[in-house]
Coordinates of C-alpha atoms in Angstrom, one line a residue:
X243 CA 80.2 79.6 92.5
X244 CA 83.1 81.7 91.2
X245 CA 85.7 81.7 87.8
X246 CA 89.1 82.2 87.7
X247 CA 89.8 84.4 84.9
X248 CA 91.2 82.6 81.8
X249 CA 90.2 79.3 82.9
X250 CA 86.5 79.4 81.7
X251 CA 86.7 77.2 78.4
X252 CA 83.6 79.8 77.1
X253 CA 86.4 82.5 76.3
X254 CA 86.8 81.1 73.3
X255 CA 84.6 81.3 70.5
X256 CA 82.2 77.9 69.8
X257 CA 82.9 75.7 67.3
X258 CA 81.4 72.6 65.5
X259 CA 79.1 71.3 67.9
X260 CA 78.6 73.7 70.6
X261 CA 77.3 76.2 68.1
X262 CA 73.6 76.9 69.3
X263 CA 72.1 79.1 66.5
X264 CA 69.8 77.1 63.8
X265 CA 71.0 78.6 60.8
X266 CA 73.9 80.6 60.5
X267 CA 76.0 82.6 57.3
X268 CA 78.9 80.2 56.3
X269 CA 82.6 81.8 55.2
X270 CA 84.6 79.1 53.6
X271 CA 88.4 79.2 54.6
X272 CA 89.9 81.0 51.5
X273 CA 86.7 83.6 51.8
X274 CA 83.8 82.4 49.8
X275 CA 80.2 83.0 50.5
X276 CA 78.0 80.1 51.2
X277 CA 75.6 81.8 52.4
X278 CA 72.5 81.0 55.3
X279 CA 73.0 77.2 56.0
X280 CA 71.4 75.1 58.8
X281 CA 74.6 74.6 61.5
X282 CA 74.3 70.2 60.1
X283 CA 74.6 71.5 56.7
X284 CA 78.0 73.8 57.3
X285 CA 79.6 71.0 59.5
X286 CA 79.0 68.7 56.5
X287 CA 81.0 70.8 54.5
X288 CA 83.7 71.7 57.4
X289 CA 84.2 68.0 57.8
X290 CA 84.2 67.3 54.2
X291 CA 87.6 69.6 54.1
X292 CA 88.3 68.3 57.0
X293 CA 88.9 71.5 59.1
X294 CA 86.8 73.3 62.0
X295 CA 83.5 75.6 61.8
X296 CA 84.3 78.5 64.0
X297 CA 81.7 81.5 65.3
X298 CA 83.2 84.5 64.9
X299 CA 80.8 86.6 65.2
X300 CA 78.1 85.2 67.6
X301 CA 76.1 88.9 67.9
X302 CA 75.2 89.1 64.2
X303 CA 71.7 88.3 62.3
X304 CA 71.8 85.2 61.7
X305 CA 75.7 84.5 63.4
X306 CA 78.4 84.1 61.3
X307 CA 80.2 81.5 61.6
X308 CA 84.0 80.5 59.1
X309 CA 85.2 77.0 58.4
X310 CA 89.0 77.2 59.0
X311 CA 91.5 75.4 60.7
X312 CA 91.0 76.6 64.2
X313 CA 94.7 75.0 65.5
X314 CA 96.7 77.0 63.1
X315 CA 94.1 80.2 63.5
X316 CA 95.2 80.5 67.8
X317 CA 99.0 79.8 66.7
X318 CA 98.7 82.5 64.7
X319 CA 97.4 84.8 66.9
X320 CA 99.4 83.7 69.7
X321 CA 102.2 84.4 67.6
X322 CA 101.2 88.0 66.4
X323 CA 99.7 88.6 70.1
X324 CA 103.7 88.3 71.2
X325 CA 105.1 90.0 68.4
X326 CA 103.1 93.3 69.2
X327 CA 103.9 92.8 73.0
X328 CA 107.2 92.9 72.1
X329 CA 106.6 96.1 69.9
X330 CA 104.9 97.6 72.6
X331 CA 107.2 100.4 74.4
X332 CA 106.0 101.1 78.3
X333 CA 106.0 104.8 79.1
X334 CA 108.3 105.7 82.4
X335 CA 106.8 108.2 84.4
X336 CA 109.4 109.6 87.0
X337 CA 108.8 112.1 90.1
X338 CA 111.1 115.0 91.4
X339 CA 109.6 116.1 94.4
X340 CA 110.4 119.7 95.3
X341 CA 109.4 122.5 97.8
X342 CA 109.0 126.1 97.4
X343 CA 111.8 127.2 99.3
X344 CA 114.8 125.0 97.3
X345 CA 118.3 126.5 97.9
X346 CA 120.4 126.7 94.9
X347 CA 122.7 123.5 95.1
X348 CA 119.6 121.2 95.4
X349 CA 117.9 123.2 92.3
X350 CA 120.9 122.1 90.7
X351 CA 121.1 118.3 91.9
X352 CA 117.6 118.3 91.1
X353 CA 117.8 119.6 87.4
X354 CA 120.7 117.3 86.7
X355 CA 118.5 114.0 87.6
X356 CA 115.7 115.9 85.6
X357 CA 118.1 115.7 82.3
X358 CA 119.5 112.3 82.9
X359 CA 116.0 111.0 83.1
X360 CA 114.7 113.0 80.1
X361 CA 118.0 111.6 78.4
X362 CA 116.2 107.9 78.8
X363 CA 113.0 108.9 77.3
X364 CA 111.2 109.0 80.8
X365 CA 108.9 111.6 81.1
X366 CA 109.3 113.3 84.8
X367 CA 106.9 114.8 86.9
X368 CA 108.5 117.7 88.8
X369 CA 105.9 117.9 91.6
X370 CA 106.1 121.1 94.5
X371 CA 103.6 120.1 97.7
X372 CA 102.4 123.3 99.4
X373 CA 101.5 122.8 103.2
X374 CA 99.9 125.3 105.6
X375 CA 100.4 129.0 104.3
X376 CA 102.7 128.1 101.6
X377 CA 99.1 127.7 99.6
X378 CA 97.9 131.3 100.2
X379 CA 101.3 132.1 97.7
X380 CA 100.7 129.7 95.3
X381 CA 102.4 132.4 92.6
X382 CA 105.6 131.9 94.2
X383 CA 105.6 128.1 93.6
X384 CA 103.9 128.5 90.3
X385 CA 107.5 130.6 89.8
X386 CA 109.7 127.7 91.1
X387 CA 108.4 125.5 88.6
X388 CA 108.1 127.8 85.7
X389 CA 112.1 128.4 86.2
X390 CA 112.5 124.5 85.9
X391 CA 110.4 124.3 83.0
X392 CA 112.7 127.2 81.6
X393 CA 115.6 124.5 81.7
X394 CA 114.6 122.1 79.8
X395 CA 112.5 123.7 77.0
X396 CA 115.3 122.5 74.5
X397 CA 115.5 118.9 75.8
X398 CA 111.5 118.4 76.4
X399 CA 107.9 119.3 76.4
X400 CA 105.8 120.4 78.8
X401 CA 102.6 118.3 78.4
X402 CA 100.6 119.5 81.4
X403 CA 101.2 122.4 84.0
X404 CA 100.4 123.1 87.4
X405 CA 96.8 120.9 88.1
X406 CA 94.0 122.4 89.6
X407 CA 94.8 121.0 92.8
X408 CA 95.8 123.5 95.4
X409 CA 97.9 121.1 97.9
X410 CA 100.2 120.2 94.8
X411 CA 101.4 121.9 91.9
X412 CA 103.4 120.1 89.1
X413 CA 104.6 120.3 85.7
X414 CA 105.1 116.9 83.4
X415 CA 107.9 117.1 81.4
X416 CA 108.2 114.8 78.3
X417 CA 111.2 114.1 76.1
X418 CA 111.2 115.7 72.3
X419 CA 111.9 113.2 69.3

């Protein structure tokens, strides 16, 4: 037998009558303390202000458990769950792939695309492969990308260099604020 993620109705926490523990610590909805009651006892009072007993913390010595109303509680969160999706900003990470042996005019078109994407907030990884004997001279491309690096230490910061990998060297370049 297998779940689909999401769909399970146990990702929520239990409330009223699916709580299993036999006593439990009661919270009351505007925070008071009613201490260790039997799980009967706190849905008398849930149901007496007519609103939901809720488990939050299932883990704890005896569980604790808060009478609230559970309807508003998941609008709420649904609504700050959105609100800090939409605060959330996703990190662009964008690759310049180079070789030792770049001529002039392609150093150039390369450093150009370099600044317009460091002019979006991306960060750029300017990555140099080595094949065959290019990696017994692994100071000369070490040299390529320092002299890129050398461009744009105005415009950005250089957050990690070179890796410990000896097929590629790189340099990550991030925007300064």
């Amino acid at each position: 037998m297998f779940f689909i993620r999401g769909t399970n109705k146990f990702d929520e926490p239990r409330m009223n009558e699916r709580i299993r523990a036999r006593e439990i610590r009661v919270i009351g909805d505007d925070g008071e303390q009613f201490g260790v009651l039997s799980v009967r006892e706190a849905l008398a009072i849930a149901a007496e202000r007519e609103l939901d007993l809720v488990e939050i913390s299932p883990n704890a010595t005896p569980p604790v458990c808060k009478i609230m109303d559970y309807g508003k509680f998941k609008y709420e969160k649904t609504k700050k769950d959105k609100e800090n999706k939409k605060k959330q900003k996703n990190i662009v990470v964008k690759e310049i792939r180079i070789k030792p042996h770049i001529d002039e005019h392609d150093k150039a078109t390369k450093i150009s695309q370099i600044k317009k994407f460091i002019e979006k907030d991306h960060k750029v990884k300017v990555s140099l492969r080595l094949t065959g004997r290019e990696r017994l001279h692994a100071d000369s491309a070490i040299k390529v990308l320092d002299e890129f690096a050398s461009h744009f230490e105005e415009l950005a910061v250089i957050e990690k260099k070179y890796g410990k990998e000896q097929v590629q060297k790189f340099i990550l370049l991030s925007p300064k604020k």
